[in-house]
GROMACS .gro file of C-alpha atoms in nm:
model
  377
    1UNK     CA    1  -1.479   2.649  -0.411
    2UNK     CA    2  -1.816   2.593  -0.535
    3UNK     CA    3  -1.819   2.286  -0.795
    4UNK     CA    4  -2.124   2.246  -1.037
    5UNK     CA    5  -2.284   1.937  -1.093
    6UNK     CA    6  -2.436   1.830  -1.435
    7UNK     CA    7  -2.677   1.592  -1.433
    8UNK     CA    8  -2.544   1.283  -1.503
    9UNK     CA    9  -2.227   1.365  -1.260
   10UNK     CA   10  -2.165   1.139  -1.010
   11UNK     CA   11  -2.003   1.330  -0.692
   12UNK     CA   12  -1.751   1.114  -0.444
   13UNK     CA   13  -1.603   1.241  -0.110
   14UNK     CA   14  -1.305   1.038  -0.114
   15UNK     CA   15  -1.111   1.013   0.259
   16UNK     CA   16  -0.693   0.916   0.203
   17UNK     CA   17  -0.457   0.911   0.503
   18UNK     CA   18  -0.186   0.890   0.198
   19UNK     CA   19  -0.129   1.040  -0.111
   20UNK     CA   20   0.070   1.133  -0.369
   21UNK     CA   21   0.427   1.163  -0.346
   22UNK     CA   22   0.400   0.889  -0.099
   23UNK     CA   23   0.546   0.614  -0.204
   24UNK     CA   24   0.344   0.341  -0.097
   25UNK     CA   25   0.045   0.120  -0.210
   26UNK     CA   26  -0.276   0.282  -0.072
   27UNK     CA   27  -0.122   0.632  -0.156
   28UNK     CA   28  -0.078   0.513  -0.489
   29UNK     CA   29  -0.470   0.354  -0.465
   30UNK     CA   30  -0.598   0.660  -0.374
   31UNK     CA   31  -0.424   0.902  -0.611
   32UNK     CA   32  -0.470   0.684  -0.898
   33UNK     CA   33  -0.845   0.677  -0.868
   34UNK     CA   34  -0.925   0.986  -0.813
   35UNK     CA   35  -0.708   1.116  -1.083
   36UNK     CA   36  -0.934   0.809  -1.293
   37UNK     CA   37  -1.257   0.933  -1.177
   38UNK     CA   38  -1.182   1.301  -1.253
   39UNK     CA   39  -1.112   1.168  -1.594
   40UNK     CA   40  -1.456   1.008  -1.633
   41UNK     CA   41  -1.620   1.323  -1.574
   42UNK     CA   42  -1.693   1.246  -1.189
   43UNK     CA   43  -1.661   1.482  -0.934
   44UNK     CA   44  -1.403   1.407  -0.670
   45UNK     CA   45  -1.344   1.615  -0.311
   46UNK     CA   46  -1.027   1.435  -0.157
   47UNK     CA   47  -0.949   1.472   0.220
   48UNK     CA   48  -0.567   1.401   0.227
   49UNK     CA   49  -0.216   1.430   0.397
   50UNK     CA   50  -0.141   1.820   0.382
   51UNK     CA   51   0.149   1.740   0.209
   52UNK     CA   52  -0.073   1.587  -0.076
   53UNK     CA   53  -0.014   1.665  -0.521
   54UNK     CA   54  -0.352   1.709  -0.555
   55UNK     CA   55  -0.482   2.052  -0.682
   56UNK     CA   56  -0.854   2.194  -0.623
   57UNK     CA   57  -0.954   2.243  -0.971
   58UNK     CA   58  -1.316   2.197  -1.208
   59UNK     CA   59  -1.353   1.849  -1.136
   60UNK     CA   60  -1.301   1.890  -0.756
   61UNK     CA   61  -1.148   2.032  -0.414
   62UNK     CA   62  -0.853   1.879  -0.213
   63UNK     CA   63  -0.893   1.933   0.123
   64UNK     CA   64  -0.557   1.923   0.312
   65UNK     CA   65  -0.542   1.751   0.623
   66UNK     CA   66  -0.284   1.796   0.879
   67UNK     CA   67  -0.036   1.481   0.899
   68UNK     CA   68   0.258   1.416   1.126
   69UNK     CA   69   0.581   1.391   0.827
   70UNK     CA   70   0.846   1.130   0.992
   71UNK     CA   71   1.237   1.224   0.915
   72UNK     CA   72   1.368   1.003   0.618
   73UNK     CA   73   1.666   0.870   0.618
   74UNK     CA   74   1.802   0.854   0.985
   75UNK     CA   75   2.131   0.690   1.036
   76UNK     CA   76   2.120   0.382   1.198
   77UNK     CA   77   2.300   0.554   1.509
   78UNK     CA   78   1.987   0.795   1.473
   79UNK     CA   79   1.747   0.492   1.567
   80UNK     CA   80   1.969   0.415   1.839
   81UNK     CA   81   1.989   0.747   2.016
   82UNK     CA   82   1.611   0.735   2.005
   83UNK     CA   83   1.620   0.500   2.275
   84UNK     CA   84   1.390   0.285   2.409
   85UNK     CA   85   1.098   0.546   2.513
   86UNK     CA   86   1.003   0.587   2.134
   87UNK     CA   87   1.022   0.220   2.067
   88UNK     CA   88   0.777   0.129   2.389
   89UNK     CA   89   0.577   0.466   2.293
   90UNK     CA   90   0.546   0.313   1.941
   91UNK     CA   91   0.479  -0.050   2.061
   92UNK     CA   92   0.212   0.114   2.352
   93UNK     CA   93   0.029   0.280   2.066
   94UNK     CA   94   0.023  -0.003   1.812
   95UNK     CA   95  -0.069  -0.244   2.074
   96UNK     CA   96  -0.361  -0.026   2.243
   97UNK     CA   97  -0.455   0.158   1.909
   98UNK     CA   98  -0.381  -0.080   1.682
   99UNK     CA   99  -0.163   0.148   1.470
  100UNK     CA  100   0.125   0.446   1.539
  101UNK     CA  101   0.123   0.777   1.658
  102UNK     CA  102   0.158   0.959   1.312
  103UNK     CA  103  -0.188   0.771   1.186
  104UNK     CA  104  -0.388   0.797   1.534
  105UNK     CA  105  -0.294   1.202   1.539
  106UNK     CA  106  -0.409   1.211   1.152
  107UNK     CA  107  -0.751   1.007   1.213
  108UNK     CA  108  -0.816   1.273   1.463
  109UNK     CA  109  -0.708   1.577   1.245
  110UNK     CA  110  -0.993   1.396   0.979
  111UNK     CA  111  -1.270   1.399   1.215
  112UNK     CA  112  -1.232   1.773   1.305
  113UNK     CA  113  -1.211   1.846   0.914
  114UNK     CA  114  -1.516   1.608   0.819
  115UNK     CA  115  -1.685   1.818   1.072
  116UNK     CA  116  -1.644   2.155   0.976
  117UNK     CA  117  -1.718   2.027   0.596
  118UNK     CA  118  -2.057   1.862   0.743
  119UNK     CA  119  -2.310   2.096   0.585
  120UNK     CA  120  -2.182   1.958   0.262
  121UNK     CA  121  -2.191   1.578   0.311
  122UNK     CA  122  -2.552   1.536   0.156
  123UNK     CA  123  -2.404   1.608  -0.155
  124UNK     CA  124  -2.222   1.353  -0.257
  125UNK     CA  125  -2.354   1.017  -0.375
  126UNK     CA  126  -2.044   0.806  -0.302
  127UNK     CA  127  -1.818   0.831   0.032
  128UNK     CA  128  -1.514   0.627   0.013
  129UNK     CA  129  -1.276   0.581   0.319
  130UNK     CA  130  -0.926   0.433   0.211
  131UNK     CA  131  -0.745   0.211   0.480
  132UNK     CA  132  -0.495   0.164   0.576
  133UNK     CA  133  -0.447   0.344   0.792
  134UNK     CA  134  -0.775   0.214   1.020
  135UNK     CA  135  -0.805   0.548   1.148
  136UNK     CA  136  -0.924   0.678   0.863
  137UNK     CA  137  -1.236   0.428   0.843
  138UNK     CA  138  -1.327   0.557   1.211
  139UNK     CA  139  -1.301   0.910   1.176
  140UNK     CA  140  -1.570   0.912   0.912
  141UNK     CA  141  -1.748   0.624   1.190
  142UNK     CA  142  -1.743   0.848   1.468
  143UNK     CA  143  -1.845   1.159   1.253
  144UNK     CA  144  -2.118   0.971   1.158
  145UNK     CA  145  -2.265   0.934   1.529
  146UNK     CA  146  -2.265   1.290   1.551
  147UNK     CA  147  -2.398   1.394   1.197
  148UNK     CA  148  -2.638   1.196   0.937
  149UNK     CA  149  -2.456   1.068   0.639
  150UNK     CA  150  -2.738   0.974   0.349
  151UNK     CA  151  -2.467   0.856   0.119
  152UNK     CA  152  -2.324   0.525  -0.023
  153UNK     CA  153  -2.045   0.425   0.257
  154UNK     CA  154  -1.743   0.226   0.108
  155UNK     CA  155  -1.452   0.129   0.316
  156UNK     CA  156  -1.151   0.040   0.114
  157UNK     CA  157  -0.963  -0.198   0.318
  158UNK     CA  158  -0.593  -0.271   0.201
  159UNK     CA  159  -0.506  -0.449   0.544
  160UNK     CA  160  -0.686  -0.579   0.815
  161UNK     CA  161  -0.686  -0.449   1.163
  162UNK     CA  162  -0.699  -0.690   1.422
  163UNK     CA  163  -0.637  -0.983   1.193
  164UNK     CA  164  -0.288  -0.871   1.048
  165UNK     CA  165  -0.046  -1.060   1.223
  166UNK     CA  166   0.249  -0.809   1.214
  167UNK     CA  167   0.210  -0.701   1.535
  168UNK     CA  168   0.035  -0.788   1.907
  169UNK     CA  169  -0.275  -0.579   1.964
  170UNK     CA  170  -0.524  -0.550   2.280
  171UNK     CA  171  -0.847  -0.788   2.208
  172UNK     CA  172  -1.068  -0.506   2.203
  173UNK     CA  173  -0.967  -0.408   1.804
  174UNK     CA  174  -1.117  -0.703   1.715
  175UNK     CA  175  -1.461  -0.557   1.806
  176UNK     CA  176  -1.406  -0.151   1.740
  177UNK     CA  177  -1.286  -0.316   1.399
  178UNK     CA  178  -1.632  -0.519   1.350
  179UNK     CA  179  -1.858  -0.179   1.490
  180UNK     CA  180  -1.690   0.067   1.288
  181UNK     CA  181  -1.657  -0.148   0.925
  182UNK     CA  182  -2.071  -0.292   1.006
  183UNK     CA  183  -2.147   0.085   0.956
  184UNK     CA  184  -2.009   0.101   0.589
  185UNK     CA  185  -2.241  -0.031   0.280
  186UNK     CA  186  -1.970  -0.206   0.120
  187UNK     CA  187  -1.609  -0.325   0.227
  188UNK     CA  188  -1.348  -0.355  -0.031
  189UNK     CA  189  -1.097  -0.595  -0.067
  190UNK     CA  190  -0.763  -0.614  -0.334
  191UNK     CA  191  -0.804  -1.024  -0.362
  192UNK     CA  192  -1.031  -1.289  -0.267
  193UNK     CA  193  -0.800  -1.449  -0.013
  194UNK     CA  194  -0.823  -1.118   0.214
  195UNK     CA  195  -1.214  -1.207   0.280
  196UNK     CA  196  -1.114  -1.464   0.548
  197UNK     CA  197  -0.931  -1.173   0.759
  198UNK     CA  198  -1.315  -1.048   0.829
  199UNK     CA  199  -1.497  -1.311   0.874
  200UNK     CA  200  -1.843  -1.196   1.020
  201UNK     CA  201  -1.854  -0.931   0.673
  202UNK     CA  202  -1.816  -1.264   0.463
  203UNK     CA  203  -2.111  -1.412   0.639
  204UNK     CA  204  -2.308  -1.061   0.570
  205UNK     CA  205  -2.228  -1.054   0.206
  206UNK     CA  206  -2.068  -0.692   0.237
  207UNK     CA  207  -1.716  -0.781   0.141
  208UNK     CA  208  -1.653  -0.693  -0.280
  209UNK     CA  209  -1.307  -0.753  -0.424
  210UNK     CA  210  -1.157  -0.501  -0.629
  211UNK     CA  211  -0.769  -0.556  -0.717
  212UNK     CA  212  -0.521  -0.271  -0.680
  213UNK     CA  213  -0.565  -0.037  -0.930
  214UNK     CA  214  -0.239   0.137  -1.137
  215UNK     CA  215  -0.194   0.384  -1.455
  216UNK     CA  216  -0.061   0.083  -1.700
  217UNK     CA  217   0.265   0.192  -1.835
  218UNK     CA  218   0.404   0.086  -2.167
  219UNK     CA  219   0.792  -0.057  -2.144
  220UNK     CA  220   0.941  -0.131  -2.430
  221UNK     CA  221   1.109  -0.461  -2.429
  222UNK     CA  222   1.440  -0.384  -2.605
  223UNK     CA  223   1.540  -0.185  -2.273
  224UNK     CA  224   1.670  -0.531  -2.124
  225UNK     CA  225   2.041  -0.679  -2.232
  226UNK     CA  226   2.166  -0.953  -2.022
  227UNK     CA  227   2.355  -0.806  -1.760
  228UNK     CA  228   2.760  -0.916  -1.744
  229UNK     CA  229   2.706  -1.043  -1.397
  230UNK     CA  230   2.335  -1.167  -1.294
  231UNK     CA  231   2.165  -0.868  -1.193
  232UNK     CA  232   1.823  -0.894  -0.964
  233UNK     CA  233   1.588  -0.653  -0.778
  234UNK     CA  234   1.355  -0.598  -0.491
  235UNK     CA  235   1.193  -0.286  -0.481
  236UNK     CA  236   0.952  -0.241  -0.147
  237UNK     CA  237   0.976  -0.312   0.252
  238UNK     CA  238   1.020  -0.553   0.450
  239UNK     CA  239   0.859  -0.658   0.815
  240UNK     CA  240   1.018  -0.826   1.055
  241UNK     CA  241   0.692  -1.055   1.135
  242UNK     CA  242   0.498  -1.108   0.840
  243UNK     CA  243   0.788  -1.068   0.566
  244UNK     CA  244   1.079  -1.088   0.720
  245UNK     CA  245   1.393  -1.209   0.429
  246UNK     CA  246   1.665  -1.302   0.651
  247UNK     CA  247   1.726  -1.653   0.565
  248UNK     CA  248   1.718  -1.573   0.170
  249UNK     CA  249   2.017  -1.301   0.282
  250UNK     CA  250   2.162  -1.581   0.477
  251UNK     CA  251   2.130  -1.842   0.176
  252UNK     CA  252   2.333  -1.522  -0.043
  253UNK     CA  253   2.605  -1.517   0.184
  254UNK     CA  254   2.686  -1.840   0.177
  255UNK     CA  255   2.696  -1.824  -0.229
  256UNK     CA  256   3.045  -1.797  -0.415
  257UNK     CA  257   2.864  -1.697  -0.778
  258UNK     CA  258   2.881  -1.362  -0.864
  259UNK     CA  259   2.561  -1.189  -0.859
  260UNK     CA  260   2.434  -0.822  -0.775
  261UNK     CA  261   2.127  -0.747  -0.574
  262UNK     CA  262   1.993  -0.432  -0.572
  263UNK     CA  263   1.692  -0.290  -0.330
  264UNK     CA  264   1.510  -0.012  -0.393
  265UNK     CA  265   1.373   0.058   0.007
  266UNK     CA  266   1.172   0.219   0.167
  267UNK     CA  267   1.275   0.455   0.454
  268UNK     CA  268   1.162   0.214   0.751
  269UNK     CA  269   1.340   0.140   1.056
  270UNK     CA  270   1.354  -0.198   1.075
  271UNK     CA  271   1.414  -0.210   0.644
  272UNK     CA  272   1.721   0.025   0.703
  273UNK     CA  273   1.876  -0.204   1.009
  274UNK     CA  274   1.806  -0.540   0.821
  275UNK     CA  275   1.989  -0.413   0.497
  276UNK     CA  276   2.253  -0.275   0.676
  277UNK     CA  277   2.364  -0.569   0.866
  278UNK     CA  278   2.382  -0.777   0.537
  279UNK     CA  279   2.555  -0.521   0.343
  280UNK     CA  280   2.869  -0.551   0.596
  281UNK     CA  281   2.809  -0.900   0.488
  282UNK     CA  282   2.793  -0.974   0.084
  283UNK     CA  283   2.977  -0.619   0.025
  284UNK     CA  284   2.925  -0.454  -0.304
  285UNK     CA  285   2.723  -0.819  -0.411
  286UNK     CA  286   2.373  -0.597  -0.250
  287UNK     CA  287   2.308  -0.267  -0.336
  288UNK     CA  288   2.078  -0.019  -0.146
  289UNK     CA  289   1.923   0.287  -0.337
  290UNK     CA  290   1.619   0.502  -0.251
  291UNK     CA  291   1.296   0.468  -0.372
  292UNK     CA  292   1.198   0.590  -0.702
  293UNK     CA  293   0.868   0.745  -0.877
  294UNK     CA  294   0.670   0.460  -1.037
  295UNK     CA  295   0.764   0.536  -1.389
  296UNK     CA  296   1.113   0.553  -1.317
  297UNK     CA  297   1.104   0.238  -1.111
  298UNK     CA  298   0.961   0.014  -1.377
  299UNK     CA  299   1.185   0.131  -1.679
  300UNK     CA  300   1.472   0.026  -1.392
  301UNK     CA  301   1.329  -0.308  -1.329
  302UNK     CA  302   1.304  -0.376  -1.679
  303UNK     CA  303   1.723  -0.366  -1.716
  304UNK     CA  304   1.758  -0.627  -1.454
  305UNK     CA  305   1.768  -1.030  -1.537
  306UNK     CA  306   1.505  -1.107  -1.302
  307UNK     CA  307   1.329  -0.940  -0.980
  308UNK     CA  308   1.241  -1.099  -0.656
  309UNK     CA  309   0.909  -1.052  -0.472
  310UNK     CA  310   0.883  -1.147  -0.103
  311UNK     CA  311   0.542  -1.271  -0.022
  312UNK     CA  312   0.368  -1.241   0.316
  313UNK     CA  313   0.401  -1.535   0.522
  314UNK     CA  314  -0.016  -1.453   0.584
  315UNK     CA  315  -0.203  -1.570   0.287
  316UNK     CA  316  -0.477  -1.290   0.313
  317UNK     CA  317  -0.228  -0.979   0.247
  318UNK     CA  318  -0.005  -0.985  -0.090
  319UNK     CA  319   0.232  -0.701  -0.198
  320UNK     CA  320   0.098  -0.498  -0.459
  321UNK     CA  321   0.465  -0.374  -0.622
  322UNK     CA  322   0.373  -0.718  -0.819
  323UNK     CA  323   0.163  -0.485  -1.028
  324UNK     CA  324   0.488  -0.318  -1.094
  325UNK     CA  325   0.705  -0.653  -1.147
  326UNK     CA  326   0.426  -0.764  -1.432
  327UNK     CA  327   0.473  -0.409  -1.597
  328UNK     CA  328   0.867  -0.466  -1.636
  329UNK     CA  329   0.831  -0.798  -1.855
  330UNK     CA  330   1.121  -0.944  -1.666
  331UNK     CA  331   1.067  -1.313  -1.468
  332UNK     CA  332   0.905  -1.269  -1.117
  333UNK     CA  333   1.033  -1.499  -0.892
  334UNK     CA  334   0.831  -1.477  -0.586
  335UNK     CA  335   0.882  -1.722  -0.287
  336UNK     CA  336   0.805  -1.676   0.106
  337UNK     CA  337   0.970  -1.821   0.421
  338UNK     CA  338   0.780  -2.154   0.369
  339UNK     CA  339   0.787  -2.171  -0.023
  340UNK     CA  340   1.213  -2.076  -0.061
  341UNK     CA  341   1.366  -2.299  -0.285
  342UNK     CA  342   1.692  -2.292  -0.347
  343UNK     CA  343   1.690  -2.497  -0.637
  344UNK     CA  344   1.437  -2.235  -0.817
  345UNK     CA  345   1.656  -1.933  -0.729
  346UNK     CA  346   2.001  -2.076  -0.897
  347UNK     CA  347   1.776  -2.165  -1.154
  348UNK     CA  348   1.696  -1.770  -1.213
  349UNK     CA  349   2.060  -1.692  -1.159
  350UNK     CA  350   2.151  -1.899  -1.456
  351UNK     CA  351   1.896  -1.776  -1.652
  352UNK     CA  352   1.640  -2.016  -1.606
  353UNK     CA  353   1.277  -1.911  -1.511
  354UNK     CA  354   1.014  -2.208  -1.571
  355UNK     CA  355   0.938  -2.161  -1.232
  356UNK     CA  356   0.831  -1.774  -1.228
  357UNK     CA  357   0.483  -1.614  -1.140
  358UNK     CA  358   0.306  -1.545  -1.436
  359UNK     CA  359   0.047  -1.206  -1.397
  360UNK     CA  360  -0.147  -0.978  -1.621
  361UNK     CA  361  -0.092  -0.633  -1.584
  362UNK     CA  362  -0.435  -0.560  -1.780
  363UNK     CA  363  -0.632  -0.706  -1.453
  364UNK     CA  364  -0.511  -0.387  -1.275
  365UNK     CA  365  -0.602  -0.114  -1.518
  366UNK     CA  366  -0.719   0.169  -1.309
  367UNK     CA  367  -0.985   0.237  -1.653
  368UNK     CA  368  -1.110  -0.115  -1.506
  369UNK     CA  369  -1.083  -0.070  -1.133
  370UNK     CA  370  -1.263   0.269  -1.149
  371UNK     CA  371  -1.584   0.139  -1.339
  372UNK     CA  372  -1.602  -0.155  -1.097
  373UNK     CA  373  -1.618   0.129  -0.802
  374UNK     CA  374  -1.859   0.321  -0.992
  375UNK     CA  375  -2.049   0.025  -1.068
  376UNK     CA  376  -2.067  -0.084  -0.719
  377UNK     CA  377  -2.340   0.225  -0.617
   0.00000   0.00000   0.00000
């Protein structure tokens, strides 16, 4: 498809290793600003998953990219049977690749595409790559060895290669991070604290900080009654090295209040073992439901008393379903391994909330996120 450009037009190549229906924070960075861009007039081409909602229309092409889609919902005597070639497989890959087998087959799957589009990459006055995953980022790298790119590179960097501590990886990322992101014009952070996971960037002034970017929707505040038993939420994942909630579960269980504790989860392995070890423990006092569209999610969140965000026990990554939390109007009470306190959680369980996180949705309008990209060229 042929797409004309009028003059004052600005034309993007935009490169997502997730997208819409994902459920997950750089899918929903990706697919919210490109659908934002469109809407300024821009004109957006999208590489993406093949199982992207993205339609080629006037304003720009999708082109699909083929992407490994892992089973949802496997029992936990599923992940047993699996064994322990996939785990080492798995732990092999993200310790020599720095990521799994799913994103290191899709960055490949990228290249090929970005070359067979290559007679078209002078057109387009803005390239940005959206990480994570990495692989993305050094696809475009490597296709860039092989064929001039005369365009604005931005690298939109979510989390940090070598310098996210949820896993062991070979020394070698460290560098193959540096050579690939040195390439790009600009590197994008979501908050100033992320600069100090790339340190030589800092010193190079490339690093620009541009907060996660969401459609703001409108709750009405008369959706929330007190609930008849203190009602609270997490909606998200959880990782067994950088955010890993066992001792708040452990603190629950040893609680005779009544309370209810519901998780909306994603479908990851070690999310799905943690939550079902503690459900044979507090019993119908933690409930487990899937994960919901956006929309649906907030209007949810804004029934409960209060909602719980885990942060990272790293101070340069923060979960962006805060975004979400701020959007609901109810108290946030966010806390980490090292910043638990008891005292502040009974509080919120009888209905006090001095002590909750206090955030404005308005910083995150994608209308503002999407002129600060534009206004980055």
């Amino acid at each position: 498809m042929t797409i004309r450009k009028e003059a004052n037009d600005l034309r993007w190549l935009v490169l997502a290793g997730w997208y819409a229906p994902e459920k997950n924070p750089r899918a929903f960075r990706a697919t919210e600003l490109v659908r934002e861009l469109k809407r300024n007039g821009d004109l957006v081409d999208v590489f993406a998953p093949d199982d992207a909602k993205e339609a080629s229309d006037a304003r720009g092409v999708t082109y699909k990219v083929r992407a490994i889609h892992p089973k949802q919902g496997g029992s936990a005597a599923q992940e047993r049977e699996a064994g322990y070639a996939k785990k080492t497989i798995r732990f092999l890959f993200y310790f020599f690749f720095g990521d799994g087998p799913r994103n290191v087959l899709y960055g490949w799957n990228l290249f090929w595409a970005l070359f067979k589009h290559r007679k078209h990459i002078g057109s387009y006055d803005t390239a940005l790559a959206i990480s994570y995953p990495f692989f993305v980022l050094l696809a475009f790298r490597i296709f860039g060895l092989l064929h001039r790119v005369p365009v604005v590179r931005m690298a939109d960097c979510g989390d940090p290669l070598y310098h996210n501590p949820a896993f062991p990886k070979a020394f070698y990322l460290k560098y193959v991070e540096e050579w690939v992101l040195n390439w790009y014009n600009y590197i994008i952070v979501p908050m100033t604290e992320a600069k100090g996971a790339y340190p030589g960037l800092f010193r190079k002034g490339k690093l620009r900080v541009i907060p996660q970017g969401v459609r703001l929707i409108p709750i009405d505040e008369s959706l929330y009654k007190p609930c008849a038993i203190p009602t609270f939420c997490y909606a998200g994942i959880f990782y067994q090295s950088i955010r890993n909630p066992d001792y708040f579960f452990d603190f629950l269980a040893k609680q005779t209040e009544a309370f209810r504790f519901i998780v909306y989860a994603l479908p990851d392995p070690f999310t799905r073992k943690l939550l079902a070890r503690y459900q044979s423990v507090l019993g119908d006092r933690l409930e487990v439901r899937a994960p919901l569209e956006r929309e649906e999610l907030i209007a949810v969140l804004a029934r409960m008393d209060f909602v719980v965000n885990f942060n990272n026990d790293n101070s340069t990554q923060r979960p962006s379903k805060l975004i979400d939390y701020a959007m609901s109007k109810r108290p946030i009470l966010s806390f980490n391994r090292k910043t638990f306190s008891e005292k502040n959680f009974m509080d919120f369980l009888h209905g006090h909330y001095q002590a909750g996180e206090h955030i404005d949705p308005a910083i995150y309008d994608i209308r503002h996120i999407a002129r600060q990209f534009k206004e980055m060229r």
